[in-house]
Coordinates of C-alpha atoms in Angstrom, one line a residue:
Chain A
X1 CA 30.6 -37.9 11.3
X2 CA 29.7 -37.8 7.4
X3 CA 26.5 -35.4 8.6
X4 CA 28.8 -33.6 11.0
X5 CA 30.8 -32.5 7.8
X6 CA 27.9 -31.6 5.9
X7 CA 26.9 -29.4 8.8
X8 CA 30.0 -27.5 9.0
X9 CA 30.9 -26.8 5.1
X10 CA 26.9 -25.7 5.4
X11 CA 28.2 -23.5 8.1
X12 CA 31.3 -21.9 5.6
X13 CA 28.4 -21.1 3.3
X14 CA 26.3 -19.6 5.8
X15 CA 29.6 -17.5 7.2
X16 CA 30.4 -16.3 3.6
X17 CA 27.2 -15.0 2.9
X18 CA 27.0 -13.8 6.5
X19 CA 30.9 -11.7 6.1
X20 CA 31.8 -11.3 3.0
X21 CA 31.8 -7.6 1.7
X22 CA 32.4 -8.8 -2.3
X23 CA 29.3 -9.5 -3.9
X24 CA 31.3 -12.5 -6.6
X25 CA 32.7 -13.8 -3.2
X26 CA 28.4 -13.7 -1.8
X27 CA 27.7 -16.0 -4.6
X28 CA 30.1 -19.0 -4.7
X29 CA 29.8 -18.6 -1.3
X30 CA 25.6 -19.6 -1.3
X31 CA 26.8 -22.2 -3.9
X32 CA 28.7 -23.9 -1.2
X33 CA 25.5 -23.2 0.9
X34 CA 23.3 -24.6 -1.8
X35 CA 26.1 -27.4 -2.2
X36 CA 26.0 -28.9 1.7
X37 CA 21.9 -29.1 1.5
X38 CA 21.9 -31.6 -2.1
X39 CA 25.0 -32.9 -0.4
X40 CA 22.8 -33.8 2.9
X41 CA 20.0 -34.4 0.8
X42 CA 22.8 -37.6 -0.6
X43 CA 23.0 -38.6 2.7
X44 CA 19.6 -38.7 3.4
X45 CA 18.8 -41.4 1.1
X46 CA 22.4 -43.2 1.2
X47 CA 21.9 -47.1 3.2
X48 CA 25.0 -48.9 3.5
X49 CA 26.3 -51.4 0.9
X50 CA 22.5 -51.3 -1.0
X51 CA 22.6 -50.5 -5.1
X52 CA 21.6 -48.4 -6.9
X53 CA 17.0 -47.9 -7.5
X54 CA 16.5 -49.6 -10.8
X55 CA 14.8 -52.6 -11.5
X56 CA 16.3 -55.9 -13.1
X57 CA 15.7 -58.4 -14.1
X58 CA 16.9 -60.9 -11.3
X59 CA 18.1 -58.7 -9.1
X60 CA 14.6 -58.0 -8.1
X61 CA 14.7 -57.8 -4.2
X62 CA 18.5 -56.5 -3.2
X63 CA 19.0 -53.5 -1.0
X64 CA 18.7 -50.3 -2.6
X65 CA 19.2 -46.5 -1.9
X66 CA 16.4 -44.3 -1.7
X67 CA 15.4 -42.8 -5.1
X68 CA 13.1 -40.4 -4.0
X69 CA 15.6 -37.4 -2.5
X70 CA 17.7 -37.6 -5.4
X71 CA 15.1 -36.7 -7.2
X72 CA 14.3 -34.5 -4.7
X73 CA 18.0 -32.5 -5.4
X74 CA 18.0 -32.5 -9.1
X75 CA 15.3 -30.3 -8.8
X76 CA 16.4 -28.2 -5.9
X77 CA 20.0 -28.3 -8.4
X78 CA 18.1 -26.3 -11.7
X79 CA 16.2 -24.2 -8.9
X80 CA 20.5 -23.4 -7.2
X81 CA 21.5 -23.0 -10.7
X82 CA 18.9 -20.4 -11.2
X83 CA 19.5 -17.9 -8.3
X84 CA 23.0 -18.3 -8.7
X85 CA 22.8 -17.3 -12.5
X86 CA 20.3 -14.4 -11.3
X87 CA 22.7 -13.1 -8.6
X88 CA 26.0 -13.2 -11.5
X89 CA 22.8 -11.0 -13.6
X90 CA 22.2 -9.1 -11.8
X91 CA 26.0 -8.5 -10.3
X92 CA 27.3 -7.6 -13.9
X93 CA 24.4 -5.3 -13.4
X94 CA 25.6 -3.5 -10.1
X95 CA 29.0 -2.9 -11.1
X96 CA 27.6 -0.9 -14.2
X97 CA 26.1 1.0 -12.5
X98 CA 28.7 1.8 -9.1
X99 CA 32.5 -0.1 -10.4
X100 CA 32.9 -1.9 -7.7
X101 CA 31.9 -5.5 -5.7
X102 CA 32.5 -4.7 -2.4
X103 CA 28.9 -4.0 -0.9
X104 CA 29.5 -2.4 1.9
X105 CA 30.4 1.0 -0.7
X106 CA 27.6 -0.1 -2.5
X107 CA 25.1 1.1 0.0
X108 CA 22.3 4.2 -1.8
X109 CA 19.2 2.5 0.2
X110 CA 18.8 3.6 4.1
X111 CA 16.5 -0.3 4.8
Chain B
X1 CA -10.0 -28.4 -12.3
X2 CA -7.7 -27.9 -9.3
X3 CA -4.1 -27.6 -10.9
X4 CA -5.5 -24.9 -13.7
X5 CA -4.7 -22.7 -11.3
X6 CA -0.9 -23.1 -12.2
X7 CA -1.6 -24.3 -15.0
X8 CA -4.1 -21.1 -16.9
X9 CA -0.6 -17.9 -15.6
X10 CA 1.9 -20.6 -16.7
X11 CA 0.0 -21.2 -19.2
X12 CA -0.1 -17.3 -19.9
X13 CA 3.6 -16.6 -19.4
X14 CA 4.2 -19.0 -22.2
X15 CA 1.7 -17.7 -24.8
X16 CA 2.6 -13.5 -23.9
X17 CA 6.8 -14.3 -23.5
X18 CA 6.4 -15.9 -27.3
X19 CA 3.4 -13.5 -28.9
X20 CA 3.7 -10.5 -26.7
X21 CA 6.0 -8.5 -30.0
X22 CA 3.3 -10.0 -32.8
X23 CA 0.7 -6.5 -31.1
X24 CA 1.7 -3.9 -28.3
X25 CA -1.9 -4.8 -26.7
X26 CA -1.5 -8.4 -26.8
X27 CA 0.2 -8.9 -23.2
X28 CA -2.4 -6.6 -21.4
X29 CA -5.9 -8.3 -23.5
X30 CA -4.4 -11.5 -21.9
X31 CA -3.3 -11.0 -18.8
X32 CA -6.1 -9.5 -17.7
X33 CA -8.6 -12.4 -19.8
X34 CA -6.3 -14.2 -18.0
X35 CA -6.4 -12.7 -13.9
X36 CA -10.9 -12.6 -14.5
X37 CA -10.7 -16.2 -15.5
X38 CA -8.5 -16.9 -12.8
X39 CA -10.4 -15.0 -10.3
X40 CA -14.3 -17.2 -11.8
X41 CA -11.9 -20.5 -10.8
X42 CA -11.1 -18.8 -7.7
X43 CA -15.2 -18.1 -6.5
X44 CA -16.1 -21.9 -8.1
X45 CA -14.1 -23.1 -5.6
X46 CA -15.2 -22.5 -2.7
X47 CA -18.6 -22.8 -4.3
X48 CA -18.3 -26.7 -4.7
X49 CA -17.0 -26.6 -1.8
X50 CA -20.1 -25.3 0.4
X51 CA -22.3 -26.6 -2.6
X52 CA -21.3 -30.3 -2.1
X53 CA -20.4 -30.1 2.0
X54 CA -16.9 -31.2 2.0
X55 CA -14.2 -29.5 3.8
X56 CA -11.0 -30.6 0.8
X57 CA -10.9 -31.2 -2.8
X58 CA -8.5 -32.7 -3.3
X59 CA -6.7 -34.1 -6.9
X60 CA -4.1 -36.1 -6.9
X61 CA -0.9 -35.7 -10.3
X62 CA -0.5 -38.2 -12.4
X63 CA -3.0 -40.4 -10.6
X64 CA -1.2 -41.7 -7.9
X65 CA -2.4 -42.4 -4.5
X66 CA -2.9 -40.5 -2.1
X67 CA 0.5 -40.5 0.6
X68 CA 3.0 -42.4 -2.9
X69 CA 1.8 -39.2 -5.3
X70 CA 1.8 -35.8 -5.6
X71 CA -0.8 -34.4 -3.7
X72 CA -3.3 -31.1 -4.3
X73 CA -6.0 -30.5 -1.4
X74 CA -7.7 -26.8 -1.7
X75 CA -9.6 -26.8 2.3
X76 CA -11.7 -23.5 3.0
X77 CA -8.4 -21.7 4.1
X78 CA -6.5 -22.6 1.0
X79 CA -9.9 -21.3 -1.1
X80 CA -9.9 -18.0 0.9
X81 CA -5.5 -18.1 0.1
X82 CA -6.5 -18.4 -3.9
X83 CA -9.8 -16.1 -3.7
X84 CA -7.8 -13.1 -2.6
X85 CA -4.0 -13.6 -4.5
X86 CA -6.4 -14.1 -7.9
X87 CA -8.8 -11.1 -6.9
X88 CA -5.6 -8.3 -5.7
X89 CA -4.2 -10.3 -8.7
X90 CA -6.3 -9.3 -10.9
X91 CA -6.7 -5.3 -10.2
X92 CA -3.2 -4.6 -10.1
X93 CA -2.9 -6.3 -14.4
X94 CA -5.7 -4.4 -14.7
X95 CA -3.9 -1.3 -13.1
X96 CA -0.2 -1.7 -14.7
X97 CA -2.3 -0.7 -18.7
X98 CA -1.5 2.6 -17.8
X99 CA 1.3 2.2 -15.3
X100 CA 4.1 0.2 -16.5
X101 CA 3.5 2.6 -20.0
X102 CA 5.9 4.9 -19.4
X103 CA 8.8 1.5 -19.2
X104 CA 10.2 0.1 -21.7
X105 CA 9.0 -3.5 -22.6
X106 CA 5.9 -4.8 -20.5
X107 CA 5.5 -7.6 -22.4
X108 CA 9.0 -8.9 -19.9
X109 CA 7.0 -7.7 -17.4
X110 CA 3.5 -9.6 -17.7
X111 CA 5.3 -13.2 -17.9
X112 CA 7.4 -12.8 -14.4
X113 CA 3.5 -11.4 -12.8
X114 CA 2.0 -14.3 -14.7
X115 CA 5.0 -16.7 -13.4
X116 CA 4.4 -15.5 -9.7
X117 CA 1.0 -15.4 -9.6
X118 CA 1.3 -19.2 -10.5
X119 CA 4.4 -19.8 -8.2
X120 CA 1.8 -18.6 -5.7
X121 CA -1.1 -20.1 -6.0
X122 CA 0.6 -23.4 -6.6
X123 CA 1.8 -23.2 -3.0
X124 CA -1.4 -21.8 -1.8
X125 CA -2.6 -25.0 -3.1
X126 CA -0.6 -28.2 -2.4
X127 CA -1.1 -30.6 -0.2
X128 CA 3.3 -32.3 -0.5
X129 CA 6.4 -29.9 1.6
X130 CA 8.7 -29.8 -1.7
X131 CA 6.4 -28.8 -3.4
X132 CA 5.3 -25.9 -1.8
X133 CA 9.3 -25.4 -2.7
X134 CA 9.5 -25.4 -5.8
X135 CA 6.5 -23.1 -6.1
X136 CA 8.0 -20.8 -4.0
X137 CA 11.1 -20.6 -5.2
X138 CA 9.3 -19.6 -8.6
X139 CA 7.3 -17.1 -6.9
X140 CA 10.2 -15.3 -5.0
X141 CA 12.9 -15.5 -8.0
X142 CA 10.1 -14.1 -10.1
X143 CA 9.6 -11.2 -7.1
X144 CA 13.1 -11.1 -7.7
X145 CA 13.8 -9.9 -10.9
X146 CA 10.7 -7.8 -10.8
X147 CA 12.6 -5.7 -8.0
X148 CA 14.9 -4.9 -10.3
X149 CA 13.2 -4.6 -13.0
X150 CA 13.7 -0.6 -12.8
X151 CA 17.7 -1.5 -13.2
X152 CA 18.3 2.0 -12.0
X153 CA 21.3 1.7 -9.0
X154 CA 19.5 1.4 -6.4
X155 CA 16.3 -1.2 -7.8
X156 CA 19.8 -3.2 -8.8
X157 CA 20.7 -2.8 -4.9
X158 CA 17.6 -3.2 -3.4
X159 CA 17.4 -6.2 -5.4
X160 CA 20.9 -8.0 -4.4
X161 CA 19.7 -7.4 -0.4
X162 CA 16.1 -9.4 -1.3
X163 CA 18.4 -12.3 -3.3
X164 CA 20.8 -12.8 -0.9
X165 CA 17.8 -12.4 2.7
X166 CA 15.4 -15.1 0.4
X167 CA 18.5 -17.0 -0.6
X168 CA 19.5 -17.4 2.6
X169 CA 15.9 -18.1 3.7
X170 CA 15.2 -20.3 1.0
X171 CA 18.0 -22.4 2.3
X172 CA 16.2 -23.0 5.9
X173 CA 13.6 -23.9 4.7
X174 CA 15.5 -26.8 2.1
X175 CA 17.2 -27.7 5.0
X176 CA 14.3 -28.4 7.1
X177 CA 13.0 -30.3 4.6
X178 CA 15.6 -32.9 4.2
X179 CA 15.7 -33.2 8.4
X180 CA 11.8 -34.2 8.2
X181 CA 12.3 -36.2 5.1
X182 CA 14.6 -38.3 6.8
X183 CA 12.2 -38.5 10.2
X184 CA 8.8 -39.4 8.4
X185 CA 10.4 -40.7 4.4
X186 CA 7.4 -38.9 3.3
X187 CA 6.9 -35.1 2.6
X188 CA 3.3 -35.2 2.0
X189 CA 1.8 -33.1 4.6
X190 CA -0.6 -34.4 6.0
X191 CA 0.6 -38.5 5.8
X192 CA 4.0 -36.3 7.7
X193 CA 0.7 -35.8 10.8
X194 CA 0.1 -38.8 11.0
X195 CA 3.5 -40.7 10.6
X196 CA 4.8 -37.8 12.8
X197 CA 2.7 -37.7 16.3
X198 CA 2.3 -41.2 15.7
X199 CA 6.1 -41.5 17.1
X200 CA 6.4 -41.2 21.3
X201 CA 7.4 -37.3 22.3
X202 CA 11.3 -38.5 23.2
X203 CA 12.0 -39.9 19.5
X204 CA 11.1 -36.3 18.4
X205 CA 13.6 -34.4 19.7
X206 CA 14.6 -32.6 16.0
X207 CA 11.3 -31.3 15.6
X208 CA 11.8 -28.1 17.9
X209 CA 15.0 -27.8 15.7
X210 CA 12.6 -28.4 13.2
X211 CA 10.3 -26.1 13.0
X212 CA 12.9 -23.1 14.6
X213 CA 14.6 -23.3 11.7
X214 CA 11.3 -23.8 9.3
X215 CA 10.0 -19.7 11.4
X216 CA 13.8 -18.2 10.6
X217 CA 13.0 -19.0 7.1
X218 CA 9.1 -18.4 6.5
X219 CA 10.1 -14.9 8.7
X220 CA 12.2 -13.7 6.7
X221 CA 10.2 -14.2 3.8
X222 CA 6.9 -12.7 5.5
X223 CA 9.7 -9.9 6.7
X224 CA 8.7 -10.4 10.2
X225 CA 10.5 -7.7 12.5
X226 CA 14.2 -9.6 13.2
X227 CA 14.6 -9.9 9.7
X228 CA 12.4 -7.7 8.2
X229 CA 15.9 -5.8 6.5
X230 CA 15.1 -6.9 3.2
X231 CA 11.4 -5.0 3.3
X232 CA 12.3 -1.3 3.1
X233 CA 14.4 -1.1 0.8
X234 CA 12.7 -3.7 -2.6
X235 CA 9.4 -2.6 -2.1
X236 CA 9.6 1.3 -2.8
X237 CA 12.4 0.6 -5.0
X238 CA 9.9 -2.5 -7.2
X239 CA 7.5 -0.4 -9.2
X240 CA 4.4 0.4 -8.0
X241 CA 1.9 -2.5 -9.3
X242 CA 4.7 -4.9 -7.9
X243 CA 4.9 -3.7 -3.9
X244 CA 1.1 -3.5 -4.3
X245 CA 1.6 -7.3 -5.6
X246 CA 4.5 -7.5 -3.0
X247 CA 3.3 -6.5 -0.1
X248 CA -0.4 -7.3 -0.3
X249 CA -0.2 -11.3 -1.3
X250 CA 3.5 -12.4 -1.5
X251 CA 4.6 -12.1 2.2
X252 CA 1.2 -13.1 2.9
X253 CA 1.4 -16.4 0.7
X254 CA 5.4 -16.8 1.0
X255 CA 5.3 -16.5 3.9
X256 CA 2.4 -16.9 7.0
X257 CA 0.5 -19.4 5.1
X258 CA 3.3 -21.7 5.0
X259 CA 4.0 -20.9 8.3
X260 CA 0.7 -21.8 10.4
X261 CA 0.0 -24.7 7.6
X262 CA 3.1 -26.1 9.1
X263 CA 3.5 -24.6 13.2
X264 CA -0.6 -25.1 13.1
X265 CA -1.3 -29.1 10.5
X266 CA 2.0 -30.9 10.1
X267 CA 4.2 -30.5 13.7
X268 CA 1.9 -31.3 17.5
X269 CA 3.7 -27.6 18.5
X270 CA 4.2 -27.1 22.2
X271 CA 2.4 -23.1 24.0
X272 CA 6.9 -22.8 23.5
X273 CA 6.5 -21.5 19.6
X274 CA 2.5 -20.9 20.4
X275 CA 4.4 -17.7 22.3
X276 CA 7.5 -17.4 20.4
X277 CA 5.4 -16.5 17.1
X278 CA 3.2 -13.9 19.4
X279 CA 6.2 -12.8 20.7
X280 CA 8.1 -12.3 16.9
X281 CA 3.9 -10.7 16.5
X282 CA 3.9 -7.5 19.0
X283 CA 8.6 -7.4 18.1
X284 CA 7.3 -6.4 15.0
X285 CA 3.9 -4.6 15.9
X286 CA 5.6 -1.9 18.0
X287 CA 9.4 -1.6 15.9
X288 CA 7.1 -1.8 12.2
X289 CA 5.2 1.6 13.3
X290 CA 7.6 3.3 15.3
X291 CA 9.8 3.3 12.0
X292 CA 7.0 4.0 10.2
X293 CA 6.3 7.6 12.3
X294 CA 8.8 9.3 10.9
X295 CA 9.2 8.4 7.6
X296 CA 9.2 11.0 4.3
X297 CA 8.7 8.7 1.5
X298 CA 5.8 7.8 0.9
X299 CA 6.7 4.7 -0.2
X300 CA 8.8 3.2 2.7
X301 CA 6.3 4.3 5.3
X302 CA 3.8 2.1 3.6
X303 CA 6.1 0.2 4.0
X304 CA 7.2 0.2 7.2
X305 CA 3.3 0.4 8.0
X306 CA 3.5 -3.7 6.5
X307 CA 5.3 -4.5 8.1
X308 CA 3.7 -3.8 12.2
X309 CA 0.3 -5.8 9.8
X310 CA 2.6 -7.9 9.4
X311 CA 2.9 -8.4 12.7
X312 CA -0.5 -8.1 14.0
X313 CA -1.7 -11.1 12.0
X314 CA 1.6 -13.1 13.8
X315 CA -0.2 -12.3 17.7
X316 CA -3.5 -12.5 16.4
X317 CA -2.0 -16.7 15.7
X318 CA 0.0 -16.6 18.8
X319 CA -2.3 -16.7 20.8
X320 CA -3.4 -20.5 19.2
X321 CA -7.7 -19.7 20.2
X322 CA -9.8 -20.4 17.8
X323 CA -11.1 -16.7 18.1
X324 CA -8.3 -15.4 17.7
X325 CA -6.3 -17.3 14.6
X326 CA -9.7 -16.1 12.6
X327 CA -9.3 -12.9 14.0
X328 CA -5.8 -13.4 11.9
X329 CA -7.0 -15.1 8.7
X330 CA -9.2 -12.0 8.4
X331 CA -6.7 -9.1 9.5
X332 CA -4.4 -11.0 6.8
X333 CA -7.5 -11.1 4.3
X334 CA -8.7 -7.6 5.3
X335 CA -4.3 -6.2 4.6
X336 CA -4.4 -7.5 1.3
X337 CA -7.1 -5.0 0.1
X338 CA -5.9 -2.6 2.1
X339 CA -2.6 -2.3 1.3
X340 CA -2.2 -3.2 -2.1
X341 CA -4.4 -0.3 -3.1
X342 CA -2.4 2.4 -1.0
X343 CA 0.6 1.5 -2.9
X344 CA -1.1 2.0 -5.7
X345 CA -2.5 4.8 -5.3
X346 CA 1.4 5.7 -4.2
X347 CA 1.5 4.9 -8.0
X348 CA -0.6 6.9 -9.1
X349 CA 1.2 10.3 -7.4
X350 CA 4.1 9.1 -8.7
X351 CA 2.1 9.1 -12.2
X352 CA 0.8 12.8 -12.1
X353 CA 3.4 14.1 -9.5
X354 CA 6.5 12.8 -10.3
X355 CA 6.8 11.7 -6.4
X356 CA 6.0 10.8 -3.5
X357 CA 7.8 12.4 -1.3
X358 CA 4.9 14.0 0.7
X359 CA 6.9 17.2 1.4
X360 CA 6.9 17.5 -2.1
X361 CA 3.8 16.7 -2.3
X362 CA 2.0 19.0 -0.6
X363 CA 4.0 21.6 -1.7
X364 CA 1.4 21.0 -5.6
X365 CA -1.2 22.8 -6.0
X366 CA -2.9 19.4 -6.9
X367 CA -6.4 17.9 -7.8
X368 CA -6.9 14.5 -8.5
X369 CA -10.0 13.2 -6.8
X370 CA -10.4 9.8 -7.7
X371 CA -6.6 9.5 -6.0
X372 CA -7.3 10.6 -3.4
X373 CA -9.9 9.4 -2.2
X374 CA -8.5 6.0 -2.7
X375 CA -6.0 7.1 -0.1
X376 CA -8.3 9.0 2.0
X377 CA -10.6 5.5 2.3
X378 CA -7.1 3.3 2.0
X379 CA -5.7 5.0 5.5
X380 CA -8.7 5.1 7.1
X381 CA -9.2 1.5 6.9
X382 CA -5.8 0.3 7.9
X383 CA -5.8 2.8 10.6
X384 CA -9.1 1.1 12.0
X385 CA -12.2 3.3 11.4
X386 CA -15.2 2.3 12.7
X387 CA -17.4 1.7 9.5
X388 CA -14.5 0.0 7.0
X389 CA -13.1 -3.1 7.0
X390 CA -9.3 -2.9 9.4
X391 CA -11.6 -2.1 12.3
X392 CA -13.0 -5.6 12.9
X393 CA -10.2 -7.5 12.3
X394 CA -8.5 -5.7 14.8
X395 CA -11.1 -5.4 17.2
X396 CA -11.3 -9.4 16.8
X397 CA -7.3 -9.6 17.2
X398 CA -8.3 -7.0 21.2
X399 CA -11.9 -9.6 21.8
X400 CA -9.4 -12.6 21.2
X401 CA -6.3 -10.7 23.4
X402 CA -8.5 -9.8 26.4
X403 CA -10.2 -13.8 26.9
X404 CA -7.0 -15.2 26.8
X405 CA -6.4 -13.1 29.7
X406 CA -3.3 -11.4 28.1
X407 CA -4.4 -8.0 28.5
X408 CA 0.1 -6.8 28.0
X409 CA -1.3 -7.3 24.4
X410 CA -4.0 -6.2 23.9
X411 CA -2.9 -3.2 24.8
X412 CA 0.5 -2.8 21.9
X413 CA -2.4 -3.5 19.8
X414 CA -5.3 -0.5 20.7
X415 CA -1.3 1.1 21.1
X416 CA 0.0 0.4 17.3
X417 CA -4.1 0.9 16.0
X418 CA -3.8 4.7 17.9
X419 CA -0.2 5.0 16.4
X420 CA -1.4 4.2 12.6
X421 CA -4.3 6.4 13.5
X422 CA -1.6 8.8 13.2
X423 CA 0.8 8.0 11.1
X424 CA -2.4 8.1 8.1
X425 CA -3.5 11.3 9.8
X426 CA 0.6 12.3 8.5
X427 CA -0.7 11.1 5.0
X428 CA -4.0 13.0 4.8
X429 CA -2.5 16.3 6.3
X430 CA 0.2 16.7 3.3
X431 CA -2.1 14.8 0.5
X432 CA -4.6 17.7 1.4
X433 CA -3.4 20.7 2.8
X434 CA -4.4 23.7 0.8
X435 CA -1.6 25.9 1.9
X436 CA 2.3 24.4 1.7
X437 CA 3.9 23.0 4.8
X438 CA 7.0 24.9 3.7
X439 CA 6.6 28.4 5.2
X440 CA 7.7 30.9 2.4
X441 CA 7.2 29.2 0.1
X442 CA 3.6 28.7 -2.4
X443 CA 2.2 26.5 -3.5
X444 CA 2.3 26.2 -6.6
X445 CA -0.1 25.3 -9.1
X446 CA 1.1 23.1 -11.9
X447 CA -0.3 21.6 -14.2
X448 CA -1.1 17.8 -13.8
X449 CA -2.4 14.8 -15.6
X450 CA -5.2 13.4 -14.0
X451 CA -4.6 9.5 -13.9
X452 CA -5.5 7.1 -16.6
X453 CA -8.7 5.4 -16.8
X454 CA -7.4 1.6 -15.6
X455 CA -5.9 3.0 -12.8
X456 CA -8.9 4.9 -11.6
X457 CA -10.8 1.3 -12.5
X458 CA -9.3 -0.4 -9.9
X459 CA -7.9 1.5 -7.0
X460 CA -12.0 2.5 -7.1
X461 CA -12.7 -1.8 -7.3
X462 CA -10.5 -2.5 -4.6
X463 CA -11.8 1.5 -1.6
X464 CA -15.5 -0.6 -2.7
X465 CA -13.6 -3.8 -1.7
X466 CA -12.3 -2.0 1.0
X467 CA -15.3 -0.2 2.0
X468 CA -17.9 -3.7 2.0
X469 CA -15.0 -6.3 3.5
X470 CA -16.3 -5.7 7.1
X471 CA -19.7 -7.7 6.7
X472 CA -17.0 -11.4 6.1
X473 CA -17.8 -11.0 10.1
X474 CA -21.8 -11.0 10.1
X475 CA -23.0 -13.9 11.5
X476 CA -24.3 -15.6 7.8
X477 CA -21.1 -14.8 6.2
X478 CA -18.7 -15.6 8.3
X479 CA -19.8 -19.0 9.2
X480 CA -19.4 -20.4 5.1
X481 CA -15.6 -17.8 5.0
X482 CA -13.8 -17.9 8.1
X483 CA -15.1 -19.6 10.9
X484 CA -14.5 -23.0 8.7
X485 CA -11.0 -21.3 7.0
X486 CA -9.9 -20.3 11.6
X487 CA -11.4 -23.5 12.1
X488 CA -9.3 -26.2 9.9
X489 CA -5.9 -23.9 12.0
X490 CA -7.9 -25.6 14.9
X491 CA -7.9 -28.3 14.5
X492 CA -4.6 -29.3 14.8
X493 CA -3.0 -33.0 13.4
X494 CA -6.8 -33.2 12.3
X495 CA -5.8 -32.0 9.1
X496 CA -4.8 -35.9 8.0
X497 CA -8.6 -37.2 8.7
X498 CA -9.4 -34.1 5.4
X499 CA -6.5 -35.1 4.2
X500 CA -7.2 -38.3 3.4
X501 CA -10.3 -39.2 4.7
X502 CA -12.3 -35.9 3.9
X503 CA -14.6 -34.5 6.7

């Protein structure tokens, strides 16, 4: 069930990127998609009723969640942050040049 | 020694960003010095592989043993890729000494360039799925900002388009990495291959879904036809050296190298996935060259021709036979050299004449002997005229098509080759024709500044490579370079044996 919700979140983000005309809405949709994937990654490592993955004296043999996805998600969050920053920077410059955020008006190129 | 491929360019980017303002020439000297060193190390790696008779050199980062830690792997295929990446980027960085003078901030250019180089080297050497993703993002992010380097309205628009499509691709790749991890509980490519192929077939339901996600992601990165719309905007908008890097090696490293590595070596994919790759190849070959026929902007024409040649590589690989894979890899190497040479000549024309519109180029009675010579060599070899390298790889791909009884593909390959020749005859006609092609208009004899020495040097170097890379196909040389590289792909998921046991 949780996985389906996660997929729906991902599709909401993808829909936003593909359909929305406003540059800022595209950036927000990208952020939603990114969060959906990070959430999925965390869910992959989750076990019901398990504890945090740190060894403490006297608690060596308890069930733990998988720590590797958490480490990966940290990296992926940093990458997502830098992409969002680059997107916002380019959006600011685009607004300076074209005076609009509407991508149907930002079309000097043909391809 | 393997970490040096990532460390050296990263270190160089760091040093240039700090000390670049001290002296005007610091960035030039340091970046080129690093590039020479990298070329040397990549040849050394190939030599070490050969002399010790190894099939792969592995390095465990941080000393953690193989399936646990991050592993860097270089086999023959990645060694060839490393050589071509570092060689092309050496020539491009020599070229940018003079070409980038017209932009205001050369230091930042070199920093981004070096970051992109370290990302590409990292993609090729890493034997770990998540590591591949991280390096892919390093290379992509720096290439997005390099496309926008001119900060004019067209550049920004192209960069935003590229950025959005590129992030969709990265998200799909990351999603599929998460699914693969949930199946295999490992991120090491060799280990995943071992685990996935031990599972019974009916248990691996998601494999096809994951592979389709990965192929879509990598196809966006390498601009295969249904996903190609960013490339014809992004490549002409970037500065010429960066177009050469993007079209020459970036789309191949991020797209084709990773795709082949995963569909051949990690997953045991069926016939239908190869068929998909094969049809993608055919469609992008035809579409790219047909659109290129009526382009009048030189760089845009080259960009569409890139799409069509990526199709050639995919066609060779999608055949799935050893000869087809060999042809695909060989065409990948050749096309890197040729296309970067052609993009550098477009930069030279822009430098001397201030335009890249073919009609306007034909109106000027210019004398640029070296640029013209390089254009001639590049055009002849990309359209497959016999002594040059493009001919040999296309010939191998066509022979492989005929061998595996796919005559239609062979016919399309020949047709696209002829169409490519006509595209580049058009270029040569506009470039070399002595009379103006627009009626009633005399050719203007304008004073043009000839290109500086360093630009001539790198164009001539790449032109020499174009002429002499055909020797890679002679039997003795082929057996030590191309055949081992295609063997690694053809051996499929025995890749895990190569990494774990080194045989």
